[in-house]
């Protein structure tokens, strides 16, 4: 059922940067003592100035825990609610501009961070991410969802070689910080991830280049400069990177010869002519006085693009009332 509740469509990336963090409330970091952790993949770059290490727990990733439809619906509804809340906030920050972001990517990156949070920090993250008190269920559900995506992506790709869906996450942290074994165990067992360590303090620019290199490799060479020059400072202590790469054909391709210029409404008053794709197909759609909605499937049919267009003069009221439950009801 949850495949009909989660919609992801384009190449998406998130970088969440925390400078000068306060480790007192991040219980994943032990500021007093540390236990030995397995360290692998040591590389030296930038003429020997920067050393990159991957800290990873020897604990294997857990097999997905089978969840009921009700559990999955509740989880996805909470993720969608978080995404829509974030959308409304971003609209006030980035006004009069096109905006593309991935609530899935942001939520996943913050979930990995939440696993190392404690005290007030953890409580505030629970509120924002809409997490109940059972954090263990929260992480095991993410583990189920991400592995399910990975399994279905491989199945579709075996039948359609041009199809690719890859979701990659990484935590990049200041070297020599002692991380708790329990936190690394959580990252490995529930997210299949570890922590890359670099020296932001001494080599912020080489660290930036190394992260960009990693992102480029993870996104099939599509994004080669995610973090701009000067964005990393000596006070940077952690960078969360989430790469969401999707390359998929439509189940029903749009004929090029049917594209034609038509009016596109930027607002109630501003109109421009743009090339519009055109085709006729049988698919799910909904039209009423408030909005029009249509679902366009990708090859494999597990993923689709869901387009919602508010009717004239109703954009702001529609956006203000859209929440996770409403979106779930519309999709159903």
mmCIF file of C-alpha atoms in Angstrom:
data_model
loop_
_atom_site.group_PDB
_atom_site.id
_atom_site.type_symbol
_atom_site.label_atom_id
_atom_site.label_comp_id
_atom_site.label_asym_id
_atom_site.label_seq_id
_atom_site.Cartn_x
_atom_site.Cartn_y
_atom_site.Cartn_z
ATOM 1 C CA UNK A 1 0.000 0.000 0.000
ATOM 2 C CA UNK A 2 2.737 2.467 0.843
ATOM 3 C CA UNK A 3 3.863 2.542 -2.764
ATOM 4 C CA UNK A 4 0.697 4.466 -3.451
ATOM 5 C CA UNK A 5 1.468 6.836 -0.584
ATOM 6 C CA UNK A 6 5.004 7.927 -1.397
ATOM 7 C CA UNK A 7 5.844 9.845 -4.563
ATOM 8 C CA UNK A 8 9.380 10.689 -5.674
ATOM 9 C CA UNK A 9 10.150 12.038 -9.103
ATOM 10 C CA UNK A 10 13.431 13.822 -9.774
ATOM 11 C CA UNK A 11 17.113 13.982 -8.913
ATOM 12 C CA UNK A 12 17.268 15.518 -5.452
ATOM 13 C CA UNK A 13 20.075 16.398 -3.073
ATOM 14 C CA UNK A 14 20.238 17.794 0.418
ATOM 15 C CA UNK A 15 23.147 19.180 2.353
ATOM 16 C CA UNK A 16 22.472 20.078 5.982
ATOM 17 C CA UNK A 17 25.407 21.960 7.465
ATOM 18 C CA UNK A 18 26.015 22.498 11.153
ATOM 19 C CA UNK A 19 28.845 24.809 12.150
ATOM 20 C CA UNK A 20 30.158 25.095 15.689
ATOM 21 C CA UNK A 21 27.853 22.354 17.008
ATOM 22 C CA UNK A 22 27.233 21.854 20.715
ATOM 23 C CA UNK A 23 28.122 18.204 21.449
ATOM 24 C CA UNK A 24 26.717 18.211 24.990
ATOM 25 C CA UNK A 25 23.270 17.197 23.756
ATOM 26 C CA UNK A 26 24.439 14.906 20.963
ATOM 27 C CA UNK A 27 24.721 11.645 22.845
ATOM 28 C CA UNK A 28 26.156 9.914 19.799
ATOM 29 C CA UNK A 29 29.399 11.800 20.506
ATOM 30 C CA UNK A 30 31.336 10.817 23.613
ATOM 31 C CA UNK A 31 33.350 13.853 24.661
ATOM 32 C CA UNK A 32 35.091 12.100 27.533
ATOM 33 C CA UNK A 33 35.943 8.525 26.578
ATOM 34 C CA UNK A 34 35.815 6.420 23.446
ATOM 35 C CA UNK A 35 35.778 2.731 22.660
ATOM 36 C CA UNK A 36 37.636 1.179 19.724
ATOM 37 C CA UNK A 37 35.660 1.346 16.482
ATOM 38 C CA UNK A 38 36.399 -0.447 13.219
ATOM 39 C CA UNK A 39 37.972 2.034 10.805
ATOM 40 C CA UNK A 40 38.204 1.289 7.091
ATOM 41 C CA UNK A 41 38.755 2.930 3.712
ATOM 42 C CA UNK A 42 41.586 5.291 4.570
ATOM 43 C CA UNK A 43 42.500 7.595 1.684
ATOM 44 C CA UNK A 44 44.959 10.472 1.433
ATOM 45 C CA UNK A 45 44.243 13.331 -0.955
ATOM 46 C CA UNK A 46 45.309 16.928 -1.605
ATOM 47 C CA UNK A 47 49.037 16.138 -1.622
ATOM 48 C CA UNK A 48 48.881 14.441 1.741
ATOM 49 C CA UNK A 49 47.143 17.291 3.546
ATOM 50 C CA UNK A 50 43.744 15.668 4.048
ATOM 51 C CA UNK A 51 43.063 12.171 5.373
ATOM 52 C CA UNK A 52 39.596 10.695 4.943
ATOM 53 C CA UNK A 53 38.447 7.725 7.008
ATOM 54 C CA UNK A 54 35.206 5.794 7.199
ATOM 55 C CA UNK A 55 34.166 4.776 10.700
ATOM 56 C CA UNK A 56 31.723 1.899 10.482
ATOM 57 C CA UNK A 57 30.370 -0.564 13.000
ATOM 58 C CA UNK A 58 30.982 -4.301 12.465
ATOM 59 C CA UNK A 59 27.256 -4.822 13.128
ATOM 60 C CA UNK A 60 25.524 -5.957 9.932
ATOM 61 C CA UNK A 61 22.480 -4.146 8.614
ATOM 62 C CA UNK A 62 19.291 -5.648 9.991
ATOM 63 C CA UNK A 63 16.836 -7.374 7.675
ATOM 64 C CA UNK A 64 13.648 -5.338 7.132
ATOM 65 C CA UNK A 65 10.973 -5.881 9.766
ATOM 66 C CA UNK A 66 7.629 -6.684 8.175
ATOM 67 C CA UNK A 67 5.162 -3.891 8.925
ATOM 68 C CA UNK A 68 1.388 -3.773 8.773
ATOM 69 C CA UNK A 69 -0.454 -1.513 6.345
ATOM 70 C CA UNK A 70 -1.643 0.638 9.260
ATOM 71 C CA UNK A 71 1.932 1.125 10.510
ATOM 72 C CA UNK A 72 3.164 2.074 7.063
ATOM 73 C CA UNK A 73 0.267 4.430 6.380
ATOM 74 C CA UNK A 74 0.846 6.223 9.704
ATOM 75 C CA UNK A 75 4.583 6.528 9.080
ATOM 76 C CA UNK A 76 4.205 7.839 5.524
ATOM 77 C CA UNK A 77 1.469 10.238 6.570
ATOM 78 C CA UNK A 78 3.785 11.695 9.227
ATOM 79 C CA UNK A 79 6.615 12.018 6.675
ATOM 80 C CA UNK A 80 4.290 13.769 4.230
ATOM 81 C CA UNK A 81 3.047 16.063 6.994
ATOM 82 C CA UNK A 82 6.639 17.011 7.824
ATOM 83 C CA UNK A 83 7.354 17.635 4.134
ATOM 84 C CA UNK A 84 4.334 19.869 3.671
ATOM 85 C CA UNK A 85 5.157 21.856 6.811
ATOM 86 C CA UNK A 86 8.667 22.332 5.462
ATOM 87 C CA UNK A 87 7.235 23.339 2.077
ATOM 88 C CA UNK A 88 5.094 26.063 3.612
ATOM 89 C CA UNK A 89 8.083 27.374 5.548
ATOM 90 C CA UNK A 90 10.406 27.361 2.544
ATOM 91 C CA UNK A 91 7.860 29.343 0.555
ATOM 92 C CA UNK A 92 8.302 32.216 2.997
ATOM 93 C CA UNK A 93 12.094 32.047 2.615
ATOM 94 C CA UNK A 94 12.269 31.466 -1.139
ATOM 95 C CA UNK A 95 9.484 33.589 -2.543
ATOM 96 C CA UNK A 96 8.704 34.178 -6.206
ATOM 97 C CA UNK A 97 11.021 31.330 -7.278
ATOM 98 C CA UNK A 98 10.633 27.771 -8.474
ATOM 99 C CA UNK A 99 11.462 25.291 -5.736
ATOM 100 C CA UNK A 100 12.396 21.611 -5.819
ATOM 101 C CA UNK A 101 13.216 19.666 -2.664
ATOM 102 C CA UNK A 102 12.812 16.159 -1.269
ATOM 103 C CA UNK A 103 11.022 15.666 2.070
ATOM 104 C CA UNK A 104 12.091 12.019 1.874
ATOM 105 C CA UNK A 105 15.766 12.964 1.593
ATOM 106 C CA UNK A 106 15.621 15.605 4.296
ATOM 107 C CA UNK A 107 13.676 13.352 6.622
ATOM 108 C CA UNK A 108 16.091 10.460 6.109
ATOM 109 C CA UNK A 109 19.172 12.598 6.746
ATOM 110 C CA UNK A 110 17.642 14.081 9.891
ATOM 111 C CA UNK A 111 16.560 10.630 11.079
ATOM 112 C CA UNK A 112 20.207 9.536 11.029
ATOM 113 C CA UNK A 113 21.088 12.667 13.004
ATOM 114 C CA UNK A 114 18.263 12.124 15.477
ATOM 115 C CA UNK A 115 19.778 8.743 16.318
ATOM 116 C CA UNK A 116 22.654 10.588 17.982
ATOM 117 C CA UNK A 117 20.644 13.315 19.722
ATOM 118 C CA UNK A 118 19.668 13.576 23.388
ATOM 119 C CA UNK A 119 17.980 15.911 25.845
ATOM 120 C CA UNK A 120 16.301 19.030 24.517
ATOM 121 C CA UNK A 121 17.768 18.484 21.061
ATOM 122 C CA UNK A 122 16.130 15.060 20.752
ATOM 123 C CA UNK A 123 12.788 16.365 22.035
ATOM 124 C CA UNK A 124 12.752 19.250 19.563
ATOM 125 C CA UNK A 125 13.655 16.896 16.698
ATOM 126 C CA UNK A 126 10.832 14.551 17.752
ATOM 127 C CA UNK A 127 8.373 17.416 17.501
ATOM 128 C CA UNK A 128 9.598 18.673 14.137
ATOM 129 C CA UNK A 129 9.930 15.203 12.571
ATOM 130 C CA UNK A 130 6.652 14.031 14.150
ATOM 131 C CA UNK A 131 8.213 11.063 15.948
ATOM 132 C CA UNK A 132 6.413 9.309 18.769
ATOM 133 C CA UNK A 133 8.286 8.280 21.904
ATOM 134 C CA UNK A 134 9.202 4.866 20.466
ATOM 135 C CA UNK A 135 12.340 5.879 18.592
ATOM 136 C CA UNK A 136 13.274 2.262 17.917
ATOM 137 C CA UNK A 137 10.194 1.790 15.748
ATOM 138 C CA UNK A 138 11.059 5.023 13.936
ATOM 139 C CA UNK A 139 14.493 3.739 12.900
ATOM 140 C CA UNK A 140 13.300 0.219 12.029
ATOM 141 C CA UNK A 141 10.588 1.687 9.804
ATOM 142 C CA UNK A 142 13.133 3.795 7.938
ATOM 143 C CA UNK A 143 15.225 0.650 7.560
ATOM 144 C CA UNK A 144 12.252 -1.186 6.056
ATOM 145 C CA UNK A 145 11.334 1.658 3.708
ATOM 146 C CA UNK A 146 14.836 2.305 2.352
ATOM 147 C CA UNK A 147 15.580 -1.384 1.813
ATOM 148 C CA UNK A 148 12.226 -1.871 0.121
ATOM 149 C CA UNK A 149 13.040 0.930 -2.296
ATOM 150 C CA UNK A 150 16.445 -0.584 -3.000
ATOM 151 C CA UNK A 151 15.012 -4.054 -3.643
ATOM 152 C CA UNK A 152 12.290 -2.827 -6.004
ATOM 153 C CA UNK A 153 14.729 -0.559 -7.836
ATOM 154 C CA UNK A 154 17.000 -3.519 -8.563
ATOM 155 C CA UNK A 155 14.045 -5.628 -9.707
ATOM 156 C CA UNK A 156 12.866 -2.943 -12.121
ATOM 157 C CA UNK A 157 16.387 -2.284 -13.383
ATOM 158 C CA UNK A 158 16.868 -5.976 -14.180
ATOM 159 C CA UNK A 159 13.966 -5.642 -16.626
ATOM 160 C CA UNK A 160 14.726 -2.074 -17.754
ATOM 161 C CA UNK A 161 18.500 -1.344 -17.797
ATOM 162 C CA UNK A 162 17.929 2.401 -18.282
ATOM 163 C CA UNK A 163 16.077 2.634 -14.955
ATOM 164 C CA UNK A 164 18.023 3.804 -11.904
ATOM 165 C CA UNK A 165 16.909 4.731 -8.395
ATOM 166 C CA UNK A 166 19.685 5.256 -5.875
ATOM 167 C CA UNK A 167 19.394 6.752 -2.400
ATOM 168 C CA UNK A 168 22.665 7.387 -0.599
ATOM 169 C CA UNK A 169 23.347 8.978 2.773
ATOM 170 C CA UNK A 170 26.509 9.941 4.590
ATOM 171 C CA UNK A 171 27.601 11.791 7.692
ATOM 172 C CA UNK A 172 30.859 13.735 7.368
ATOM 173 C CA UNK A 173 32.285 14.797 10.728
ATOM 174 C CA UNK A 174 35.363 16.396 12.204
ATOM 175 C CA UNK A 175 38.150 13.854 12.670
ATOM 176 C CA UNK A 176 39.280 12.851 16.175
ATOM 177 C CA UNK A 177 35.789 13.226 17.626
ATOM 178 C CA UNK A 178 35.119 10.029 19.644
ATOM 179 C CA UNK A 179 31.786 8.556 18.509
ATOM 180 C CA UNK A 180 29.821 6.195 20.707
ATOM 181 C CA UNK A 181 29.740 2.585 19.597
ATOM 182 C CA UNK A 182 25.972 2.527 20.109
ATOM 183 C CA UNK A 183 25.507 5.357 17.600
ATOM 184 C CA UNK A 184 27.695 3.707 14.970
ATOM 185 C CA UNK A 185 25.825 0.450 15.570
ATOM 186 C CA UNK A 186 22.537 2.260 14.917
ATOM 187 C CA UNK A 187 23.801 3.831 11.673
ATOM 188 C CA UNK A 188 25.065 0.482 10.425
ATOM 189 C CA UNK A 189 22.161 -1.723 11.517
ATOM 190 C CA UNK A 190 19.278 0.552 10.476
ATOM 191 C CA UNK A 191 20.707 2.760 7.728
ATOM 192 C CA UNK A 192 23.595 0.747 6.287
ATOM 193 C CA UNK A 193 25.875 3.731 6.825
ATOM 194 C CA UNK A 194 28.871 4.956 8.798
ATOM 195 C CA UNK A 195 30.668 8.243 9.425
ATOM 196 C CA UNK A 196 33.307 9.767 7.157
ATOM 197 C CA UNK A 197 35.841 11.804 9.125
ATOM 198 C CA UNK A 198 37.889 14.672 7.709
ATOM 199 C CA UNK A 199 39.759 17.625 9.180
ATOM 200 C CA UNK A 200 37.442 20.589 8.626
ATOM 201 C CA UNK A 201 39.462 22.648 11.104
ATOM 202 C CA UNK A 202 42.730 22.592 9.157
ATOM 203 C CA UNK A 203 41.561 21.825 5.613
ATOM 204 C CA UNK A 204 37.995 23.096 5.021
ATOM 205 C CA UNK A 205 38.462 23.577 1.269
ATOM 206 C CA UNK A 206 40.014 20.132 0.560
ATOM 207 C CA UNK A 207 37.220 18.641 2.690
ATOM 208 C CA UNK A 208 34.635 20.413 0.554
ATOM 209 C CA UNK A 209 36.235 19.055 -2.622
ATOM 210 C CA UNK A 210 36.297 15.525 -1.221
ATOM 211 C CA UNK A 211 32.594 15.651 -0.310
ATOM 212 C CA UNK A 212 31.752 16.969 -3.779
ATOM 213 C CA UNK A 213 33.775 14.145 -5.309
ATOM 214 C CA UNK A 214 31.818 11.605 -3.256
ATOM 215 C CA UNK A 215 28.492 13.165 -4.290
ATOM 216 C CA UNK A 216 29.513 13.117 -7.963
ATOM 217 C CA UNK A 217 30.313 9.412 -7.770
ATOM 218 C CA UNK A 218 27.027 8.677 -6.013
ATOM 219 C CA UNK A 219 24.878 10.570 -8.549
ATOM 220 C CA UNK A 220 26.241 9.026 -11.741
ATOM 221 C CA UNK A 221 28.464 12.082 -12.375
ATOM 222 C CA UNK A 222 25.412 14.361 -12.573
ATOM 223 C CA UNK A 223 26.277 16.749 -9.720
ATOM 224 C CA UNK A 224 29.932 17.664 -9.484
ATOM 225 C CA UNK A 225 29.844 20.765 -7.289
ATOM 226 C CA UNK A 226 27.129 20.428 -4.680
ATOM 227 C CA UNK A 227 28.856 22.488 -2.000
ATOM 228 C CA UNK A 228 30.036 25.872 -3.334
ATOM 229 C CA UNK A 229 33.483 27.303 -2.698
ATOM 230 C CA UNK A 230 33.790 28.991 0.683
ATOM 231 C CA UNK A 231 30.829 27.152 2.211
ATOM 232 C CA UNK A 232 33.044 25.092 4.519
ATOM 233 C CA UNK A 233 34.687 26.914 7.417
ATOM 234 C CA UNK A 234 37.208 25.831 10.065
ATOM 235 C CA UNK A 235 34.300 25.777 12.559
ATOM 236 C CA UNK A 236 32.325 23.226 10.514
ATOM 237 C CA UNK A 237 31.900 20.057 12.554
ATOM 238 C CA UNK A 238 29.380 17.978 10.649
ATOM 239 C CA UNK A 239 27.894 17.801 7.152
ATOM 240 C CA UNK A 240 24.949 15.548 6.331
ATOM 241 C CA UNK A 241 24.717 14.553 2.685
ATOM 242 C CA UNK A 242 21.764 12.808 1.069
ATOM 243 C CA UNK A 243 21.823 11.975 -2.635
ATOM 244 C CA UNK A 244 18.591 10.899 -4.308
ATOM 245 C CA UNK A 245 19.166 9.890 -7.921
ATOM 246 C CA UNK A 246 16.322 8.842 -10.209
ATOM 247 C CA UNK A 247 16.607 8.138 -13.909
ATOM 248 C CA UNK A 248 13.402 6.661 -15.287
ATOM 249 C CA UNK A 249 11.380 6.721 -18.471
ATOM 250 C CA UNK A 250 7.667 7.344 -18.556
ATOM 251 C CA UNK A 251 5.562 4.213 -18.859
ATOM 252 C CA UNK A 252 3.819 6.053 -21.710
ATOM 253 C CA UNK A 253 6.357 8.313 -23.488
ATOM 254 C CA UNK A 254 5.303 11.765 -24.648
ATOM 255 C CA UNK A 255 5.568 12.062 -28.480
ATOM 256 C CA UNK A 256 7.954 14.901 -29.306
ATOM 257 C CA UNK A 257 5.945 15.901 -32.348
ATOM 258 C CA UNK A 258 2.928 16.707 -30.170
ATOM 259 C CA UNK A 259 4.739 19.331 -28.069
ATOM 260 C CA UNK A 260 3.476 22.839 -28.700
ATOM 261 C CA UNK A 261 3.694 26.298 -27.165
ATOM 262 C CA UNK A 262 0.875 27.171 -24.787
ATOM 263 C CA UNK A 263 0.292 29.729 -22.007
ATOM 264 C CA UNK A 264 1.775 28.891 -18.587
ATOM 265 C CA UNK A 265 0.466 30.830 -15.587
ATOM 266 C CA UNK A 266 3.217 31.982 -13.237
ATOM 267 C CA UNK A 267 0.564 33.647 -11.077
ATOM 268 C CA UNK A 268 -2.922 35.039 -11.439
ATOM 269 C CA UNK A 269 -1.492 37.861 -13.527
ATOM 270 C CA UNK A 270 1.803 36.720 -15.097
ATOM 271 C CA UNK A 271 1.669 34.432 -18.143
ATOM 272 C CA UNK A 272 4.444 33.082 -20.405
ATOM 273 C CA UNK A 273 4.426 30.747 -23.410
ATOM 274 C CA UNK A 274 6.312 27.471 -22.928
ATOM 275 C CA UNK A 275 6.479 24.170 -24.808
ATOM 276 C CA UNK A 276 3.872 21.785 -23.407
ATOM 277 C CA UNK A 277 4.102 17.988 -23.691
ATOM 278 C CA UNK A 278 0.919 16.309 -24.871
ATOM 279 C CA UNK A 279 -0.467 12.784 -24.921
ATOM 280 C CA UNK A 280 -3.637 10.811 -24.334
ATOM 281 C CA UNK A 281 -3.587 7.947 -21.834
ATOM 282 C CA UNK A 282 -5.685 6.105 -19.281
ATOM 283 C CA UNK A 283 -4.543 7.070 -15.788
ATOM 284 C CA UNK A 284 -5.819 8.165 -12.390
ATOM 285 C CA UNK A 285 -7.024 11.759 -12.178
ATOM 286 C CA UNK A 286 -9.313 13.979 -10.159
ATOM 287 C CA UNK A 287 -10.916 17.334 -10.926
ATOM 288 C CA UNK A 288 -13.063 19.526 -8.692
ATOM 289 C CA UNK A 289 -13.629 23.213 -8.033
ATOM 290 C CA UNK A 290 -10.475 23.509 -5.903
ATOM 291 C CA UNK A 291 -7.809 21.662 -7.903
ATOM 292 C CA UNK A 292 -6.897 19.233 -10.683
ATOM 293 C CA UNK A 293 -4.725 16.185 -9.977
ATOM 294 C CA UNK A 294 -3.220 13.545 -12.253
ATOM 295 C CA UNK A 295 -0.864 10.600 -11.762
ATOM 296 C CA UNK A 296 1.690 9.852 -14.514
ATOM 297 C CA UNK A 297 3.428 6.484 -14.014
ATOM 298 C CA UNK A 298 7.072 5.757 -14.681
ATOM 299 C CA UNK A 299 8.237 2.512 -16.206
ATOM 300 C CA UNK A 300 7.756 -0.331 -13.747
ATOM 301 C CA UNK A 301 4.623 1.362 -12.317
ATOM 302 C CA UNK A 302 5.916 1.413 -8.713
ATOM 303 C CA UNK A 303 6.863 5.084 -9.026
ATOM 304 C CA UNK A 304 4.788 7.867 -10.473
ATOM 305 C CA UNK A 305 4.679 11.640 -10.708
ATOM 306 C CA UNK A 306 1.674 13.100 -8.940
ATOM 307 C CA UNK A 307 0.794 16.575 -10.204
ATOM 308 C CA UNK A 308 -1.596 18.795 -8.241
ATOM 309 C CA UNK A 309 -2.682 22.113 -9.760
ATOM 310 C CA UNK A 310 -4.897 24.415 -7.679
ATOM 311 C CA UNK A 311 -7.656 26.128 -9.608
ATOM 312 C CA UNK A 312 -7.665 29.844 -10.338
ATOM 313 C CA UNK A 313 -7.606 32.092 -7.265
ATOM 314 C CA UNK A 314 -7.394 29.091 -4.896
ATOM 315 C CA UNK A 315 -3.642 28.485 -4.625
ATOM 316 C CA UNK A 316 -3.039 30.019 -1.211
ATOM 317 C CA UNK A 317 -6.140 28.518 0.479
ATOM 318 C CA UNK A 318 -5.346 25.100 -0.959
ATOM 319 C CA UNK A 319 -1.703 25.177 0.189
ATOM 320 C CA UNK A 320 -2.616 26.384 3.681
ATOM 321 C CA UNK A 321 -5.033 23.457 4.163
ATOM 322 C CA UNK A 322 -2.835 20.725 2.682
ATOM 323 C CA UNK A 323 -1.461 18.385 5.333
ATOM 324 C CA UNK A 324 -0.298 14.779 5.530
ATOM 325 C CA UNK A 325 -3.741 13.249 6.045
ATOM 326 C CA UNK A 326 -5.298 15.348 3.273
ATOM 327 C CA UNK A 327 -2.574 14.310 0.844
ATOM 328 C CA UNK A 328 -3.008 10.646 1.819
ATOM 329 C CA UNK A 329 -6.768 10.908 1.251
ATOM 330 C CA UNK A 330 -6.256 12.566 -2.139
ATOM 331 C CA UNK A 331 -3.843 9.844 -3.254
ATOM 332 C CA UNK A 332 -6.191 7.097 -2.104
#
